[in-house]
Amino acid sequence: MKLSTRTYRGAAAAILAGGMLLTAGCGAGGQSDRSSHSGEQRANDGSKPAPAPIAPDGGGGAPAEGVDGGSEGQRKDDALQDSMPPADYLSTFALDVDTASYGYARRTLADGQRPQPGDIRPEEFVNSFRQDYPRPKGDGFSVTVDGARPSAAEGEADGEGLSDGEGWSDGEGWSLVRVGLSTRPSDRAGERPPAALTFVIDISGSMAEPGRLDLVQESLGILTDELRDDDSIAVVTFSDEAETRLPMTRLKGSRERIHSVIDSLEPTDSTNVEAGVRTGYDEAVEGRRRGATNRVVLLSDALANTGETDADAILDRIDDARREYGITLFGVGVGSEYGDELMERLADKGDGHTTYVSTSKQARKVFVDQLPTHVELRARDAKAQVAFDPKTVKQFRLIGYENRAVADEDFRNDRVDGGEVGPGHTVTALYAVRLREDASGHVATATVRWLDPRTRAPHEQTGSIETDAIDGALWDGASKRLQVTAVAAYFAESLRGGSMPGAPALGELAERAGSLAKSTEDGAVRQLAEAIRQAQKLRD
């Protein structure tokens, strides 16, 4: 996908995302906690990612401080909205903790193929890596805002850094601004509420390939042993039709029976995802437990070829039950050929998120090491809004989040879907920001808004940044984790044919990733460096 630098006057700008109750600290600026109320639904189908526009010059004032909820809070909330900068200087998006796009891209590159540009979502590359954000002390978000200036890169002159030869010039005058959101991890597994999980398992013929159904069975076998006695499991399978293989069953005293059901699964015919999801939600509603986390877990290559194959049509069938009972969807993708777009849209529509696994190690990480993150929620319908100061900011662009965009006026409309965020999660949004000449002072204020998963009460947290906090050199002295974030974003934009200011050539990018892997001693960054090298070989 090509991203060009354009100036829009009088139009809405870019996009972002957020999470629960809090008392946290921030980087490069202050924070405040506040609450308020709702409005009316407007869905974003996200059918095809489109370039996020560059915001133009404009006027407007700085955002006001936060307030508490209630009728008085509602009046102040309205005043808050009136005092915000013009729409050109607002960037609003639903939070996203998906990582499937990066996982599938790595698998594709390892198989000697270049990923399709439409399968690349930069935010999922960025959110695949550990961050250095402070954790909030309570059940809420910390908001961290930092940044640095990228240097002009050697790869730009020959067209590698810029896909269309326009817009970013040589990268001069631009900074990268990182908005980081973080939730408190669970102290121990026993703290979370019990889980009622309905596993919807694809047993179509395409799942016979090694690394598909066999990996699903191995993953569920591990999970069955790791879940608590007070957790519950239901199993639904689907091929051309769907079948309930196990109704909602408590783990205590039933593990042998559950293992037997999982071990008996065999691939059969076509892939009717619609039948599986519909039956899975019916089973989840039937077996739902009050006070528990009720979730549908879809395990599939998402290569739908029977029944309804469109995400909206599939999710429309179960929309009422989803909204009434709060049952969310967690998508786990498998297979060398994988319906990434369908799975991602299903999870977005199902108020959930996606990941991708291709090895036993990855499966253990998802189903054992990260289980509390995938089962419990810290925040529902979380959104983020970044208000840039028109006195200091000339242009900005959000990298990624195109299909998570939310209308600026719907930021405090709590009936408009946001993202779901669990304990121990981080969400990162990276902006390219161009300051006005001789600009000094306030650059932007980032606000995250979310609903408490239990009470549905709204909460907000803010963080801000000044010009002197984004003036340092990216590759010389900036946070190592900010550098990893930049490498991941540069890599994603390169794979989808986009551009960013100061984009290095792939060879230099691989070297930087390799150096960061050594300094951070992070195996995930080492894998990133290898993926960049594989992409470079395929390009050459």
Coordinates of C-alpha atoms in Angstrom, one line a residue:
M1 CA 0.0 0.0 0.0
K2 CA 1.3 3.5 -0.8
L3 CA 1.2 6.2 1.7
S4 CA 1.8 9.7 0.5
T5 CA 2.2 12.9 2.4
R6 CA -0.8 15.1 1.8
T7 CA -2.4 18.1 3.5
Y8 CA -6.1 18.1 4.2
R9 CA -7.8 21.3 5.1
G10 CA -11.1 21.2 7.0
A11 CA -11.0 17.4 7.2
A12 CA -10.6 14.9 10.0
A13 CA -7.0 13.7 10.7
A14 CA -5.4 10.5 11.7
I15 CA -6.2 7.6 14.2
L16 CA -5.4 5.6 17.6
A17 CA -6.5 3.3 20.8
G18 CA -6.9 2.7 24.9
G19 CA -8.2 1.1 28.8
M20 CA -9.7 0.8 33.2
L21 CA -9.7 2.6 36.7
L22 CA -6.3 4.1 37.7
T23 CA -3.7 6.1 39.6
A24 CA -0.6 6.0 37.4
G25 CA 2.5 7.9 36.4
C26 CA 3.6 9.1 32.9
G27 CA 6.6 10.1 30.8
A28 CA 7.5 13.4 29.4
G29 CA 4.4 15.1 30.8
G30 CA 1.6 15.2 33.3
Q31 CA -1.5 13.0 33.7
S32 CA -5.0 13.4 35.1
D33 CA -7.9 11.0 35.8
R34 CA -11.4 11.8 34.8
S35 CA -14.8 10.3 33.8
S36 CA -18.0 10.9 31.7
H37 CA -20.9 9.6 29.5
S38 CA -22.2 8.2 26.1
G39 CA -24.1 8.5 22.8
E40 CA -24.8 6.5 19.6
Q41 CA -23.1 3.6 17.7
R42 CA -21.1 4.1 14.5
A43 CA -19.3 1.0 13.2
N44 CA -16.1 1.1 11.1
D45 CA -16.0 -2.0 9.0
G46 CA -12.3 -1.6 8.2
S47 CA -12.7 -3.6 5.0
K48 CA -9.5 -2.1 3.4
P49 CA -6.7 -0.2 5.2
A50 CA -6.3 3.3 3.7
P51 CA -3.5 5.8 4.2
A52 CA -3.9 7.9 7.3
P53 CA -3.9 11.5 6.2
I54 CA -1.4 14.1 7.3
A55 CA -3.1 16.8 9.4
P56 CA -2.8 20.3 8.0
D57 CA -2.3 23.7 9.5
G58 CA -5.1 25.1 11.6
G59 CA -6.2 27.0 14.7
G60 CA -7.6 26.0 18.0
G61 CA -6.9 25.9 21.7
A62 CA -5.3 23.4 24.0
P63 CA -7.4 20.6 25.6
A64 CA -8.9 21.3 29.0
E65 CA -8.2 19.3 32.2
G66 CA -10.3 16.3 33.1
V67 CA -13.4 16.0 35.3
D68 CA -15.3 13.3 37.2
G69 CA -18.5 11.6 36.0
G70 CA -22.1 12.3 36.9
S71 CA -24.5 15.1 35.8
E72 CA -22.0 17.8 36.7
G73 CA -19.3 15.8 35.0
Q74 CA -21.5 15.6 31.9
R75 CA -21.8 19.4 31.7
K76 CA -18.1 19.7 32.1
D77 CA -17.6 17.0 29.6
D78 CA -19.5 19.0 27.0
A79 CA -17.4 22.0 27.8
L80 CA -14.3 19.9 27.5
Q81 CA -15.4 18.8 24.0
D82 CA -16.0 22.5 23.0
S83 CA -12.5 23.5 24.1
M84 CA -10.7 20.8 22.1
P85 CA -8.5 21.8 19.1
P86 CA -10.1 21.7 15.6
A87 CA -10.7 18.3 14.1
D88 CA -7.7 18.6 11.9
Y89 CA -5.5 18.4 15.0
L90 CA -7.3 15.5 16.6
S91 CA -6.4 11.8 16.1
T92 CA -8.8 9.2 17.5
F93 CA -8.8 5.4 17.4
A94 CA -9.9 2.3 19.2
L95 CA -7.1 0.5 21.1
D96 CA -5.8 -2.7 19.5
V97 CA -3.6 -5.4 21.1
D98 CA -3.6 -7.7 18.1
T99 CA -0.3 -9.2 16.9
A100 CA -1.4 -11.6 14.2
S101 CA -0.2 -9.5 11.3
Y102 CA 3.4 -9.6 12.5
G103 CA 3.3 -13.3 13.4
Y104 CA 1.9 -14.2 10.0
A105 CA 4.4 -12.0 8.2
R106 CA 7.3 -13.7 9.9
R107 CA 5.9 -17.1 9.0
T108 CA 5.5 -16.0 5.3
L109 CA 9.0 -14.6 5.1
A110 CA 10.5 -17.8 6.7
D111 CA 8.7 -19.8 4.0
G112 CA 10.5 -17.7 1.4
Q113 CA 7.6 -15.5 0.3
R114 CA 6.9 -11.8 0.7
P115 CA 3.7 -10.9 2.6
Q116 CA 0.9 -9.3 0.8
P117 CA 0.8 -5.5 1.5
G118 CA -2.9 -5.8 2.5
D119 CA -1.9 -8.2 5.3
I120 CA 0.5 -5.7 6.9
R121 CA -0.9 -3.7 9.8
P122 CA 2.0 -1.6 11.3
E123 CA 0.3 -1.3 14.8
E124 CA 0.4 -5.1 15.1
F125 CA 4.2 -5.1 14.4
V126 CA 4.8 -2.4 16.9
N127 CA 2.5 -4.1 19.6
S128 CA 4.4 -7.4 19.3
F129 CA 7.3 -6.1 21.4
R130 CA 7.9 -5.5 25.0
Q131 CA 7.9 -1.9 26.1
D132 CA 9.4 0.2 28.9
Y133 CA 6.3 2.0 30.1
P134 CA 5.6 2.4 33.8
R135 CA 2.8 0.2 35.1
P136 CA -0.1 1.9 36.9
K137 CA -0.5 1.1 40.6
G138 CA -4.3 0.6 40.3
D139 CA -6.6 -1.0 37.8
G140 CA -6.1 1.5 35.0
F141 CA -3.7 2.8 32.4
S142 CA -0.4 4.7 32.6
V143 CA 0.1 7.1 29.7
T144 CA 3.6 7.7 28.4
V145 CA 4.5 10.1 25.6
D146 CA 8.1 10.4 24.3
G147 CA 9.9 10.8 21.0
A148 CA 13.0 11.6 19.0
R149 CA 14.2 12.9 15.7
P150 CA 15.1 10.3 13.0
S151 CA 18.1 11.2 10.9
A152 CA 18.0 11.3 7.1
A153 CA 18.7 7.8 5.9
E154 CA 20.9 6.5 3.1
G155 CA 18.1 4.3 1.7
E156 CA 15.9 7.3 0.8
A157 CA 18.0 8.6 -2.1
D158 CA 17.4 5.5 -4.2
G159 CA 13.7 5.4 -3.5
E160 CA 13.7 2.7 -0.8
G161 CA 12.8 5.0 2.1
L162 CA 10.0 6.6 0.1
S163 CA 7.6 4.6 -2.1
D164 CA 6.4 7.5 -4.2
G165 CA 9.2 10.0 -4.0
E166 CA 7.1 12.7 -2.3
G167 CA 6.1 14.0 1.1
W168 CA 8.8 13.2 3.6
S169 CA 11.6 15.1 1.8
D170 CA 14.8 13.8 3.4
G171 CA 13.1 13.3 6.8
E172 CA 14.4 16.7 8.1
G173 CA 12.0 18.6 10.4
W174 CA 10.1 15.4 11.4
S175 CA 10.1 13.7 14.8
L176 CA 8.7 10.3 15.8
V177 CA 6.3 10.6 18.8
R178 CA 5.4 7.4 20.7
V179 CA 2.2 7.2 22.7
G180 CA 2.4 4.3 25.1
L181 CA -0.5 2.9 27.3
S182 CA 0.0 0.2 29.9
T183 CA -2.1 -1.8 32.3
R184 CA -1.2 -3.4 35.6
P185 CA -0.4 -7.2 35.3
S186 CA -2.1 -9.8 37.4
D187 CA -0.1 -10.4 40.6
R188 CA -1.0 -14.1 40.5
A189 CA -3.4 -16.4 38.5
G190 CA -5.6 -16.9 41.5
E191 CA -6.7 -13.2 41.4
R192 CA -8.6 -13.4 38.2
P193 CA -12.3 -14.4 38.1
P194 CA -13.1 -17.9 36.8
A195 CA -13.2 -18.3 33.0
A196 CA -15.9 -19.9 30.9
L197 CA -14.2 -20.5 27.5
T198 CA -16.0 -21.9 24.4
F199 CA -13.4 -23.2 22.0
V200 CA -14.6 -23.1 18.4
I201 CA -12.2 -25.4 16.4
D202 CA -11.8 -25.6 12.7
I203 CA -11.6 -29.3 11.6
S204 CA -11.9 -28.6 7.8
G205 CA -9.7 -30.3 5.3
S206 CA -7.3 -27.4 5.1
M207 CA -6.5 -28.0 8.8
A208 CA -4.8 -31.3 8.0
E209 CA -1.6 -29.6 7.1
P210 CA 1.1 -30.0 9.8
G211 CA 1.1 -27.0 12.1
R212 CA -2.7 -26.5 12.0
L213 CA -5.1 -29.0 13.8
D214 CA -2.2 -30.8 15.4
L215 CA -0.9 -27.6 16.9
V216 CA -4.4 -26.6 18.0
Q217 CA -4.8 -30.0 19.8
E218 CA -1.4 -29.6 21.5
S219 CA -2.3 -26.1 22.6
L220 CA -5.7 -27.1 24.0
G221 CA -4.1 -30.1 25.8
I222 CA -1.6 -27.8 27.5
L223 CA -4.4 -25.3 28.4
T224 CA -6.6 -28.0 29.9
D225 CA -3.8 -28.9 32.3
E226 CA -3.1 -25.3 33.1
L227 CA -6.6 -23.9 33.8
R228 CA -8.0 -23.8 37.3
D229 CA -10.5 -26.3 38.7
D230 CA -13.2 -23.6 38.8
D231 CA -12.7 -22.7 35.1
S232 CA -15.1 -24.2 32.5
I233 CA -14.6 -25.3 28.9
A234 CA -17.0 -26.0 26.0
V235 CA -15.8 -27.4 22.6
V236 CA -17.5 -26.7 19.3
T237 CA -16.1 -28.0 16.0
F238 CA -16.9 -27.0 12.5
S239 CA -16.2 -28.0 8.9
D240 CA -19.2 -27.9 6.5
E241 CA -21.4 -28.0 9.6
A242 CA -20.9 -27.2 13.3
E243 CA -21.2 -29.6 16.2
T244 CA -21.0 -29.2 20.0
R245 CA -18.5 -31.9 21.1
L246 CA -18.5 -30.8 24.8
P247 CA -21.1 -28.6 26.5
M248 CA -19.8 -26.1 29.1
T249 CA -18.0 -28.3 31.7
R250 CA -16.1 -27.4 34.9
L251 CA -12.4 -28.5 34.8
K252 CA -12.5 -30.1 38.2
G253 CA -12.9 -33.8 37.8
S254 CA -13.3 -33.5 34.0
R255 CA -9.8 -33.1 32.6
E256 CA -9.6 -36.7 31.3
R257 CA -12.9 -36.3 29.5
I258 CA -11.8 -33.0 27.9
H259 CA -8.5 -34.5 26.8
S260 CA -10.4 -37.3 25.2
V261 CA -12.6 -34.9 23.2
I262 CA -9.6 -32.9 22.0
D263 CA -7.5 -35.9 21.0
S264 CA -10.4 -37.3 19.0
L265 CA -10.5 -34.4 16.6
E266 CA -9.8 -35.2 12.9
P267 CA -9.9 -33.0 9.8
T268 CA -12.9 -33.5 7.5
D269 CA -14.5 -31.3 4.8
S270 CA -15.1 -27.6 4.0
T271 CA -14.7 -24.5 6.2
N272 CA -18.0 -23.0 7.3
V273 CA -16.8 -20.4 9.8
E274 CA -20.3 -18.9 10.0
A275 CA -21.7 -22.1 11.3
G276 CA -18.9 -22.5 13.8
V277 CA -19.1 -19.0 15.2
R278 CA -22.9 -19.1 15.4
T279 CA -23.0 -22.4 17.2
G280 CA -20.1 -21.4 19.4
Y281 CA -21.9 -18.2 20.6
D282 CA -25.1 -20.2 21.1
E283 CA -23.1 -22.6 23.4
A284 CA -21.3 -19.7 25.1
V285 CA -24.7 -18.0 25.9
E286 CA -26.2 -21.3 27.1
G287 CA -23.3 -22.1 29.3
R288 CA -22.4 -18.6 30.5
R289 CA -21.5 -18.1 34.1
R290 CA -22.2 -15.0 36.2
G291 CA -19.1 -13.4 37.7
A292 CA -16.9 -15.3 35.2
T293 CA -15.0 -14.1 32.1
N294 CA -17.1 -15.5 29.2
R295 CA -15.2 -15.8 25.9
V296 CA -15.3 -17.5 22.6
V297 CA -11.9 -18.7 21.3
L298 CA -11.8 -19.3 17.6
L299 CA -8.9 -21.5 16.4
S300 CA -8.8 -21.6 12.6
D301 CA -6.8 -20.9 9.4
A302 CA -9.9 -18.7 8.6
L303 CA -10.0 -19.9 5.0
A304 CA -13.8 -19.8 4.8
N305 CA -15.2 -21.3 1.7
T306 CA -18.7 -22.5 2.8
G307 CA -21.7 -20.6 4.1
E308 CA -21.4 -16.9 4.9
T309 CA -17.7 -15.9 4.4
D310 CA -18.0 -12.1 5.1
A311 CA -17.0 -11.0 8.7
D312 CA -20.0 -8.6 9.0
A313 CA -22.5 -11.2 7.9
I314 CA -21.1 -13.8 10.3
L315 CA -21.0 -11.5 13.3
D316 CA -24.4 -10.0 12.5
R317 CA -25.8 -13.4 13.4
I318 CA -24.6 -13.3 17.0
D319 CA -24.5 -9.5 17.5
D320 CA -27.4 -9.3 19.9
A321 CA -26.1 -12.1 22.1
R322 CA -22.6 -10.5 22.1
R323 CA -23.9 -7.2 23.2
E324 CA -26.4 -8.5 25.7
Y325 CA -24.0 -10.9 27.5
G326 CA -20.6 -9.3 26.9
I327 CA -19.1 -12.4 25.4
T328 CA -15.9 -11.5 23.6
L329 CA -14.0 -13.2 20.8
F330 CA -10.3 -14.2 20.9
G331 CA -9.0 -15.4 17.5
V332 CA -6.0 -17.7 17.2
G333 CA -4.7 -18.1 13.6
V334 CA -2.7 -21.1 12.4
G335 CA -1.4 -22.3 9.0
S336 CA 1.0 -21.2 6.3
E337 CA -2.1 -20.0 4.3
Y338 CA -4.2 -18.0 6.7
G339 CA -7.2 -15.8 6.3
D340 CA -5.7 -12.9 8.2
E341 CA -8.2 -10.2 7.1
L342 CA -11.2 -12.3 8.0
M343 CA -9.9 -13.3 11.4
E344 CA -8.9 -9.7 12.2
R345 CA -12.3 -8.4 11.3
L346 CA -14.1 -11.1 13.2
A347 CA -12.2 -10.3 16.3
D348 CA -12.7 -6.5 15.9
K349 CA -16.5 -7.0 15.4
G350 CA -16.5 -9.5 18.3
D351 CA -14.9 -7.0 20.8
G352 CA -11.8 -9.1 21.0
H353 CA -8.3 -9.5 19.5
T354 CA -6.2 -11.9 17.5
T355 CA -2.8 -13.6 17.6
Y356 CA -1.0 -16.1 15.3
V357 CA 0.9 -19.2 16.3
S358 CA 3.0 -21.5 14.1
T359 CA 5.2 -23.4 16.7
S360 CA 4.7 -25.3 19.9
K361 CA 6.8 -22.6 21.7
Q362 CA 4.4 -19.8 20.5
A363 CA 1.4 -21.9 21.4
R364 CA 2.7 -22.4 25.0
K365 CA 3.4 -18.6 25.2
V366 CA -0.1 -17.8 24.2
F367 CA -2.1 -20.4 26.1
V368 CA 0.1 -20.7 29.2
D369 CA 2.4 -17.8 29.8
Q370 CA -0.1 -15.2 28.6
L371 CA -3.4 -16.9 29.6
P372 CA -4.4 -14.3 32.2
T373 CA -4.0 -11.6 29.6
H374 CA -6.2 -13.3 27.1
V375 CA -8.9 -14.3 29.6
E376 CA -9.3 -11.4 32.0
L377 CA -10.1 -7.8 31.0
R378 CA -8.9 -4.5 32.5
A379 CA -10.9 -2.3 30.1
R380 CA -13.8 -2.4 27.6
D381 CA -14.4 -0.2 24.6
A382 CA -11.0 1.6 25.1
K383 CA -10.2 4.5 22.8
A384 CA -7.4 7.0 22.5
Q385 CA -7.4 10.6 21.3
V386 CA -4.3 12.6 20.7
A387 CA -4.8 16.4 20.5
F388 CA -1.9 18.1 18.8
D389 CA -1.2 21.8 19.5
P390 CA -1.7 23.9 16.3
K391 CA 0.7 26.5 17.7
T392 CA 3.6 24.1 17.6
V393 CA 2.6 21.3 15.2
K394 CA 2.5 21.8 11.4
Q395 CA 1.7 18.2 10.3
F396 CA 1.3 14.8 11.8
R397 CA 0.5 11.2 10.8
L398 CA -0.4 8.1 12.7
I399 CA 1.5 5.0 11.6
G400 CA -1.1 2.2 11.2
Y401 CA -4.5 1.9 12.9
E402 CA -6.3 2.7 9.7
N403 CA -9.1 0.2 10.3
R404 CA -9.4 1.2 14.0
A405 CA -10.3 4.8 13.3
V406 CA -13.0 6.4 15.4
A407 CA -14.7 9.7 14.5
D408 CA -13.3 12.4 16.7
E409 CA -16.8 13.4 18.0
D410 CA -17.3 9.7 19.1
F411 CA -14.4 9.6 21.5
R412 CA -16.7 10.0 24.5
N413 CA -19.6 8.2 22.9
D414 CA -19.5 5.0 25.0
R415 CA -21.9 3.2 22.6
V416 CA -19.3 3.3 19.9
D417 CA -17.0 0.2 20.0
G418 CA -13.5 0.5 21.2
G419 CA -10.9 -2.1 22.0
E420 CA -10.6 -4.6 24.9
V421 CA -7.4 -4.6 27.0
G422 CA -6.3 -7.2 29.5
P423 CA -3.9 -7.1 32.5
G424 CA -0.2 -6.6 31.7
H425 CA -0.9 -5.3 28.1
T426 CA 0.8 -2.4 26.4
V427 CA -0.6 -0.5 23.5
T428 CA 1.7 1.7 21.4
A429 CA 0.9 4.3 18.7
L430 CA 3.7 5.9 16.7
Y431 CA 3.2 9.3 15.0
A432 CA 5.3 11.2 12.5
V433 CA 5.1 14.8 13.7
R434 CA 6.5 17.9 12.0
L435 CA 6.9 21.0 14.2
R436 CA 6.6 24.6 13.1
E437 CA 9.8 26.5 12.6
D438 CA 11.2 27.6 16.0
A439 CA 8.3 25.9 17.8
S440 CA 8.6 25.7 21.6
G441 CA 6.3 24.3 24.3
H442 CA 3.4 22.0 24.3
V443 CA 3.2 19.5 21.4
A444 CA 0.3 17.1 22.2
T445 CA -1.9 15.6 24.9
A446 CA -2.9 12.0 24.7
T447 CA -6.1 10.8 26.4
V448 CA -7.2 7.2 26.9
R449 CA -10.9 6.5 27.7
W450 CA -12.3 3.1 28.7
L451 CA -15.2 1.4 30.5
D452 CA -14.8 -0.6 33.7
P453 CA -15.4 -4.2 32.6
R454 CA -17.7 -4.9 35.7
T455 CA -19.5 -1.6 36.3
R456 CA -19.3 -0.1 32.8
A457 CA -18.3 3.2 34.4
P458 CA -16.2 5.4 32.1
H459 CA -12.7 6.6 33.0
E460 CA -10.0 8.7 31.4
Q461 CA -6.2 9.2 31.8
T462 CA -3.9 11.7 30.0
G463 CA -0.3 12.3 29.3
S464 CA 1.4 15.2 27.4
I465 CA 4.7 16.0 25.7
E466 CA 6.7 19.2 25.1
T467 CA 9.0 20.1 22.2
D468 CA 12.3 19.6 24.1
A469 CA 11.2 15.9 24.8
I470 CA 11.3 15.0 21.1
D471 CA 14.4 16.9 20.0
G472 CA 17.0 14.1 20.7
A473 CA 18.4 11.8 18.0
L474 CA 16.5 8.5 17.6
W475 CA 19.6 6.3 17.1
D476 CA 21.8 8.1 19.6
G477 CA 20.6 8.2 23.2
A478 CA 16.8 7.6 22.8
S479 CA 15.2 4.8 24.7
K480 CA 16.1 1.3 23.3
R481 CA 12.4 0.4 23.3
L482 CA 11.6 3.5 21.3
Q483 CA 14.2 2.4 18.8
V484 CA 12.7 -1.1 18.6
T485 CA 9.3 0.5 18.1
A486 CA 10.7 2.6 15.2
V487 CA 12.4 -0.4 13.6
A488 CA 9.2 -2.4 13.7
A489 CA 7.2 0.4 12.2
Y490 CA 9.8 1.1 9.5
F491 CA 9.8 -2.6 8.6
A492 CA 6.0 -2.8 8.4
E493 CA 5.8 0.3 6.2
S494 CA 8.5 -1.1 3.9
L495 CA 6.6 -4.4 3.5
R496 CA 3.4 -2.7 2.6
G497 CA 5.0 -0.2 0.2
G498 CA 4.6 2.8 2.5
S499 CA 7.0 5.4 3.9
M500 CA 8.1 7.2 7.0
P501 CA 10.5 10.1 7.7
G502 CA 14.1 9.0 8.0
A503 CA 13.4 5.4 6.9
P504 CA 16.6 3.4 6.7
A505 CA 17.4 0.9 3.9
L506 CA 16.5 -2.7 4.9
G507 CA 20.2 -3.6 5.3
E508 CA 20.7 -0.8 7.8
L509 CA 17.4 -1.6 9.5
A510 CA 18.5 -5.2 10.0
E511 CA 21.8 -4.0 11.4
R512 CA 20.1 -1.7 13.9
A513 CA 17.7 -4.5 14.9
G514 CA 20.6 -6.9 15.4
S515 CA 22.4 -4.3 17.6
L516 CA 19.2 -3.7 19.6
A517 CA 18.8 -7.5 20.1
K518 CA 22.2 -7.6 21.7
S519 CA 21.8 -4.6 23.9
T520 CA 18.3 -5.6 25.1
E521 CA 19.0 -9.3 25.2
D522 CA 15.5 -9.8 23.8
G523 CA 14.9 -12.9 21.6
A524 CA 11.9 -11.2 20.0
V525 CA 14.1 -8.4 18.7
R526 CA 16.5 -11.0 17.4
Q527 CA 13.7 -12.6 15.4
L528 CA 12.7 -9.2 14.1
A529 CA 16.3 -8.7 12.8
E530 CA 16.1 -12.1 11.1
A531 CA 12.8 -11.3 9.5
I532 CA 14.2 -8.0 8.1
R533 CA 17.2 -9.9 6.6
Q534 CA 14.8 -12.4 5.0
A535 CA 12.8 -9.5 3.5
Q536 CA 16.0 -8.0 2.1
K537 CA 17.1 -11.2 0.5
L538 CA 13.7 -11.6 -1.2
R539 CA 13.8 -8.0 -2.4
D540 CA 17.3 -8.5 -3.8

